[in-house]
CSV table of C-alpha atoms and ligand atoms in Angstrom, one decimal:
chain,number,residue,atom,x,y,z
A,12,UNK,CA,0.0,0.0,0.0
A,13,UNK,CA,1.4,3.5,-0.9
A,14,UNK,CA,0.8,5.6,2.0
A,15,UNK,CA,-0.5,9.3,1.7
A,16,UNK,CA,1.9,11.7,2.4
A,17,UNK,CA,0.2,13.9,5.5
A,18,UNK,CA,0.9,17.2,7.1
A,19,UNK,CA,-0.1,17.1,11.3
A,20,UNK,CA,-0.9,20.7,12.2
A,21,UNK,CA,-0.6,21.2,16.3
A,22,UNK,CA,-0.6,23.9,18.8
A,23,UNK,CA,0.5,22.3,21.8
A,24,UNK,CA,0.7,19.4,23.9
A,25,UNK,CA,0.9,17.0,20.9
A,26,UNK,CA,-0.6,14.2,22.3
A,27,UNK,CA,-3.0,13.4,19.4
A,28,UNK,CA,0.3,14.0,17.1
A,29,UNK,CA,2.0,11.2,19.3
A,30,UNK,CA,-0.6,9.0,18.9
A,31,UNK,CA,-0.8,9.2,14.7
A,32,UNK,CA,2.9,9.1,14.8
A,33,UNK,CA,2.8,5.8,16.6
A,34,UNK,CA,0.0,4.5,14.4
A,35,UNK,CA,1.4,5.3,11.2
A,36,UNK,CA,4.6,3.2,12.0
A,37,UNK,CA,2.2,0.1,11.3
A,38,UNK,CA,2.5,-0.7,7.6
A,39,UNK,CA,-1.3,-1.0,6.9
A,40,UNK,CA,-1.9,2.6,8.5
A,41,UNK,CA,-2.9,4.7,4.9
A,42,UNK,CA,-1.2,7.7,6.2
A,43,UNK,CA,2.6,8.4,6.4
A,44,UNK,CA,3.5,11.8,8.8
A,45,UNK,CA,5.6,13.6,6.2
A,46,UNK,CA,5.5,17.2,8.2
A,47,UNK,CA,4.6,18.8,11.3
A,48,UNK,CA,3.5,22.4,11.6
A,49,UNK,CA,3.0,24.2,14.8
A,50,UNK,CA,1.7,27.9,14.7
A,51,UNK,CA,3.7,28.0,18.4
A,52,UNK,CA,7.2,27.7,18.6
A,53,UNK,CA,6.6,26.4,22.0
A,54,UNK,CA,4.6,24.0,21.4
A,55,UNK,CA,5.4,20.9,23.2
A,56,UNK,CA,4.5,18.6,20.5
A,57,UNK,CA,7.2,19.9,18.5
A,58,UNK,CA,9.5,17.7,20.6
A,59,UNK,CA,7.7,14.6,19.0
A,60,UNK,CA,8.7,15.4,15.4
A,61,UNK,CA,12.2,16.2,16.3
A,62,UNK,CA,12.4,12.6,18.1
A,63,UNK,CA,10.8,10.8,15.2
A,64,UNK,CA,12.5,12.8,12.9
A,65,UNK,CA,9.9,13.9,11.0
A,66,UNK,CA,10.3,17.9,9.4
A,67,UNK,CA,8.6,20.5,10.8
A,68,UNK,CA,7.8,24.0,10.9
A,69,UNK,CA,6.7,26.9,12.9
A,70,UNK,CA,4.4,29.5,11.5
A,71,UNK,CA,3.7,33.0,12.7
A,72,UNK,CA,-0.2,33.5,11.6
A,73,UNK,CA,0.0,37.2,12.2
A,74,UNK,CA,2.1,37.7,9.5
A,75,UNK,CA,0.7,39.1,5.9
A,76,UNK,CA,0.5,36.1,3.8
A,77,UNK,CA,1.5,33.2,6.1
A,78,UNK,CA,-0.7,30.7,4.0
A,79,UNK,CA,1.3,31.3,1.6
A,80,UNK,CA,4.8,30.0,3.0
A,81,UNK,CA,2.0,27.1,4.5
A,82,UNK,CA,1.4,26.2,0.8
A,83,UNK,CA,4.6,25.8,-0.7
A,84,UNK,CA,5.8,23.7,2.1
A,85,UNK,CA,2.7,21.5,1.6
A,86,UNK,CA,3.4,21.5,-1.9
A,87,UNK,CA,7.6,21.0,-1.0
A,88,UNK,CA,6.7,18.3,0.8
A,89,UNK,CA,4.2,16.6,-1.5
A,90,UNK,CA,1.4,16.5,1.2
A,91,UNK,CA,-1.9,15.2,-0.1
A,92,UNK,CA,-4.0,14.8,3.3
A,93,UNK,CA,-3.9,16.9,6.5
A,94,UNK,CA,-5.1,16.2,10.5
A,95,UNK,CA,-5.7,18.9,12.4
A,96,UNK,CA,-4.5,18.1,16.1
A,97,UNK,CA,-5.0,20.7,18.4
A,98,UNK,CA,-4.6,23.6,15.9
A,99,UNK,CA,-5.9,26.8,17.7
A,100,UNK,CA,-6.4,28.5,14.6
A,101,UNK,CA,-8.8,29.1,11.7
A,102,UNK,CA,-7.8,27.4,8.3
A,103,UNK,CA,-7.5,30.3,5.9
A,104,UNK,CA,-9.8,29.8,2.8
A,105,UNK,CA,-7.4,29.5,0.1
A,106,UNK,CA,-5.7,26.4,2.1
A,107,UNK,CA,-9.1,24.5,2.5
A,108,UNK,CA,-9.6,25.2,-1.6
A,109,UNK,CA,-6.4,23.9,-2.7
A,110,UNK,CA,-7.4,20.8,0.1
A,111,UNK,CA,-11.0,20.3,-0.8
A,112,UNK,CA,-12.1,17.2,1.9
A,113,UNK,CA,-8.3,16.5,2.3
A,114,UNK,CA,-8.7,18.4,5.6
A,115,UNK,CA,-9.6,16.8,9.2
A,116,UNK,CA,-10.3,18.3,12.0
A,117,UNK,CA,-10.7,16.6,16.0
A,118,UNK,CA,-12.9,18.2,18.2
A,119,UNK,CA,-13.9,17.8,22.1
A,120,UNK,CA,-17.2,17.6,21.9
A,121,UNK,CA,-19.7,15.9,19.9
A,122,UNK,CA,-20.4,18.0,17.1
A,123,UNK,CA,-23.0,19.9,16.4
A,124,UNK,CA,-22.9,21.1,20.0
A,125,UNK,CA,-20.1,23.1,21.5
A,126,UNK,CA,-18.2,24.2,18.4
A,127,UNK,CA,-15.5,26.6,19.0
A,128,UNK,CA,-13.5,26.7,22.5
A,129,UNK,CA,-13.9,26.1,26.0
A,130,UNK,CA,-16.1,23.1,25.1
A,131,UNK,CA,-15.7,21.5,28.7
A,132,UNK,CA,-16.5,24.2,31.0
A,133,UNK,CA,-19.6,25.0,28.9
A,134,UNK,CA,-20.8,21.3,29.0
A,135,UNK,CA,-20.6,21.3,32.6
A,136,UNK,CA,-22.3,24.8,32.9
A,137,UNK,CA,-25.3,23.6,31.0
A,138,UNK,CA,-25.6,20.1,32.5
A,139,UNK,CA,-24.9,18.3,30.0
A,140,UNK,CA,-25.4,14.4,29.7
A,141,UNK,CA,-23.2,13.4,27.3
A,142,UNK,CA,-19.6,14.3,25.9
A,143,UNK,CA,-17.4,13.0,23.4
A,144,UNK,CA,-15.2,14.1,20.8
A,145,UNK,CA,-16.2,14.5,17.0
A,146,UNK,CA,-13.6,13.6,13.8
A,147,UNK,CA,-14.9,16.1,11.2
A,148,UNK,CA,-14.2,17.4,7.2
A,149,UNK,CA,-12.6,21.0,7.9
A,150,UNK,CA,-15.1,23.3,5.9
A,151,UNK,CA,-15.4,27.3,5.4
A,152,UNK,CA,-17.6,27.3,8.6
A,153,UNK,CA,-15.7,26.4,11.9
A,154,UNK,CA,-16.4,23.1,13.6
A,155,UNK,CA,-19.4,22.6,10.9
A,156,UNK,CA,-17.4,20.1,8.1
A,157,UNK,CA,-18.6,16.7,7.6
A,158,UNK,CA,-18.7,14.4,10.7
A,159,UNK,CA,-16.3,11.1,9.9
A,160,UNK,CA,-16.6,9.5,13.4
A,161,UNK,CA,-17.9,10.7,17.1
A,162,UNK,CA,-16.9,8.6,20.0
A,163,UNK,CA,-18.7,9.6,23.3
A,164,UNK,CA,-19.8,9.1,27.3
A,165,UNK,CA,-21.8,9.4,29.7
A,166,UNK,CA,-20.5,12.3,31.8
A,167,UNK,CA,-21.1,11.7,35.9
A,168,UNK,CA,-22.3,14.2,37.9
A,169,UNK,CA,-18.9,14.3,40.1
A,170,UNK,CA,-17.0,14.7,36.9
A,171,UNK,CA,-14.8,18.1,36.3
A,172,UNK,CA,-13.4,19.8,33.9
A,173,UNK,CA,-10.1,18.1,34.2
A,174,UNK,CA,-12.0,14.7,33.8
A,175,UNK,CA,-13.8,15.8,30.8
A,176,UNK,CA,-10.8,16.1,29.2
A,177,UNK,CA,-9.0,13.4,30.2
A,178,UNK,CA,-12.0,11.6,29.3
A,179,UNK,CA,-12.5,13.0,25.8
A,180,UNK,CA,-8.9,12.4,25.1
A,181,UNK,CA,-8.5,9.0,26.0
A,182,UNK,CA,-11.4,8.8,22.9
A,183,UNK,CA,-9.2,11.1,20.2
A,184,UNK,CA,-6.9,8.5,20.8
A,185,UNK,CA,-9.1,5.4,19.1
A,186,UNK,CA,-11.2,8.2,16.6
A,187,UNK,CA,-8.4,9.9,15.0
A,188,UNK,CA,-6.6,6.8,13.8
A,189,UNK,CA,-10.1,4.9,12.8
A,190,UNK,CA,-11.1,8.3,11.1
A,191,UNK,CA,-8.2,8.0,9.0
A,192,UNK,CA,-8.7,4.8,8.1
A,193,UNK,CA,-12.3,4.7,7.4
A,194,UNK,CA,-11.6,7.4,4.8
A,195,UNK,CA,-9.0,5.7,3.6
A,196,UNK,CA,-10.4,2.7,3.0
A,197,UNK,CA,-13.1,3.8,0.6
A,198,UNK,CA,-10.2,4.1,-2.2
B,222,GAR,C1,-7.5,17.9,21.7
B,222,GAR,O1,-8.3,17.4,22.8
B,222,GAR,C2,-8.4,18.4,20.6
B,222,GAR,O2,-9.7,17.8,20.6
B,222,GAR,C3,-8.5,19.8,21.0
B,222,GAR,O3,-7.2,20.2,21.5
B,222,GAR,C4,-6.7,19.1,22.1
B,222,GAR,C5,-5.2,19.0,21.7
B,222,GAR,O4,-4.5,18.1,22.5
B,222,GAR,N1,-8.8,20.6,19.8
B,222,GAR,C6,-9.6,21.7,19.8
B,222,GAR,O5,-10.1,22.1,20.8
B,222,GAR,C7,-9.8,22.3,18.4
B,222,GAR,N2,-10.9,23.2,18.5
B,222,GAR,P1,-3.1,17.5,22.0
B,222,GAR,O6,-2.3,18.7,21.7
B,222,GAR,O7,-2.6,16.8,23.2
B,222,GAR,O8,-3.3,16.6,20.9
């Protein structure tokens, strides 16, 4: 199988990046992590590509144009699919053309409720029942793509915000990677 060449996009801890990185060692994962890019220098998961060895870069979003130097090194790099893990940022149109559906996105919550940040303290605020997280097509609206696969539970009444997300997490882990090769394997 020739594996796709993919681009992780993070903003911090990683651990979602970790995860694909160790899945995509398996020869019968579709996707191969050609490049990382963080849009924080500092971002801890940064430390992962440099001990896989896999090429990254940093990006500055508040510069003119920063899609730009995003889209040659996609193109440099031959990248045909891209995972969203923990980007904090909005995908600039122009990118999501040039990657029509070739765009995922994970999300902690289960989608459509909760789009955009601080998905766990509004969950608890509003009482909810159930969380989860959501694998989704990135599209011009945020958090609003196509859903691919939602993993979720039943959130106890003694659970806080801290377990929500250790929760929700312990779920990216099995969704990304079966995201990926759900889409995958229609081809
Ligand atoms: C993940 O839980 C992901 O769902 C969330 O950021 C976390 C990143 O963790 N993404 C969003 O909130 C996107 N709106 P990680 O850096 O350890 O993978």
């Amino acid at each position: 199988m020739v594996k796709k060449r993919a681009c992780v996009f993070i903003s911090g801890k990683g651990s979602n990046l970790k995860n694909l990185i160790f899945h995509s060692r398996d020869n019968s994962f579709p996707i191969k992590i050609s490049l990382v890019i963080s849009n924080n220098r500092e971002a801890n998961g940064i430390n992962f590509a440099k001990k896989y060895k896999i090429p990254y870069l940093t990006i500055n979003t508040n510069k003119n144009n920063y899609e730009n130097k995003i889209l040659i090194n996609l193109k440099k790099f031959n990248i045909t699919f891209i995972c969203l893990a923990g980007y904090m940022k909005i995908i600039p149109n122009n990118l999501i053309m040039n990657y029509h559906k070739k765009i995922i996105n994970i999300h902690p919550s289960l989608l459509p409720k909760f789009k955009g940040l601080n998905t766990f303290t509004r969950m608890i605020k509003e009482k909810e029942k159930k969380a989860g997280c959501t694998v989704h097509y990135v599209s011009e609206k945020l958090d609003s793509g196509i859903s691919i696969i939602q993993k979720s539970f039943f959130i106890k009444n003694t659970d806080n915000e801290s377990d929500l997300k250790k929760k929700t997490q312990k779920l990216e882990y099995r969704a990304f990677p079966e995201a990926i090769i759900k889409i995958f394997r229609k081809y």
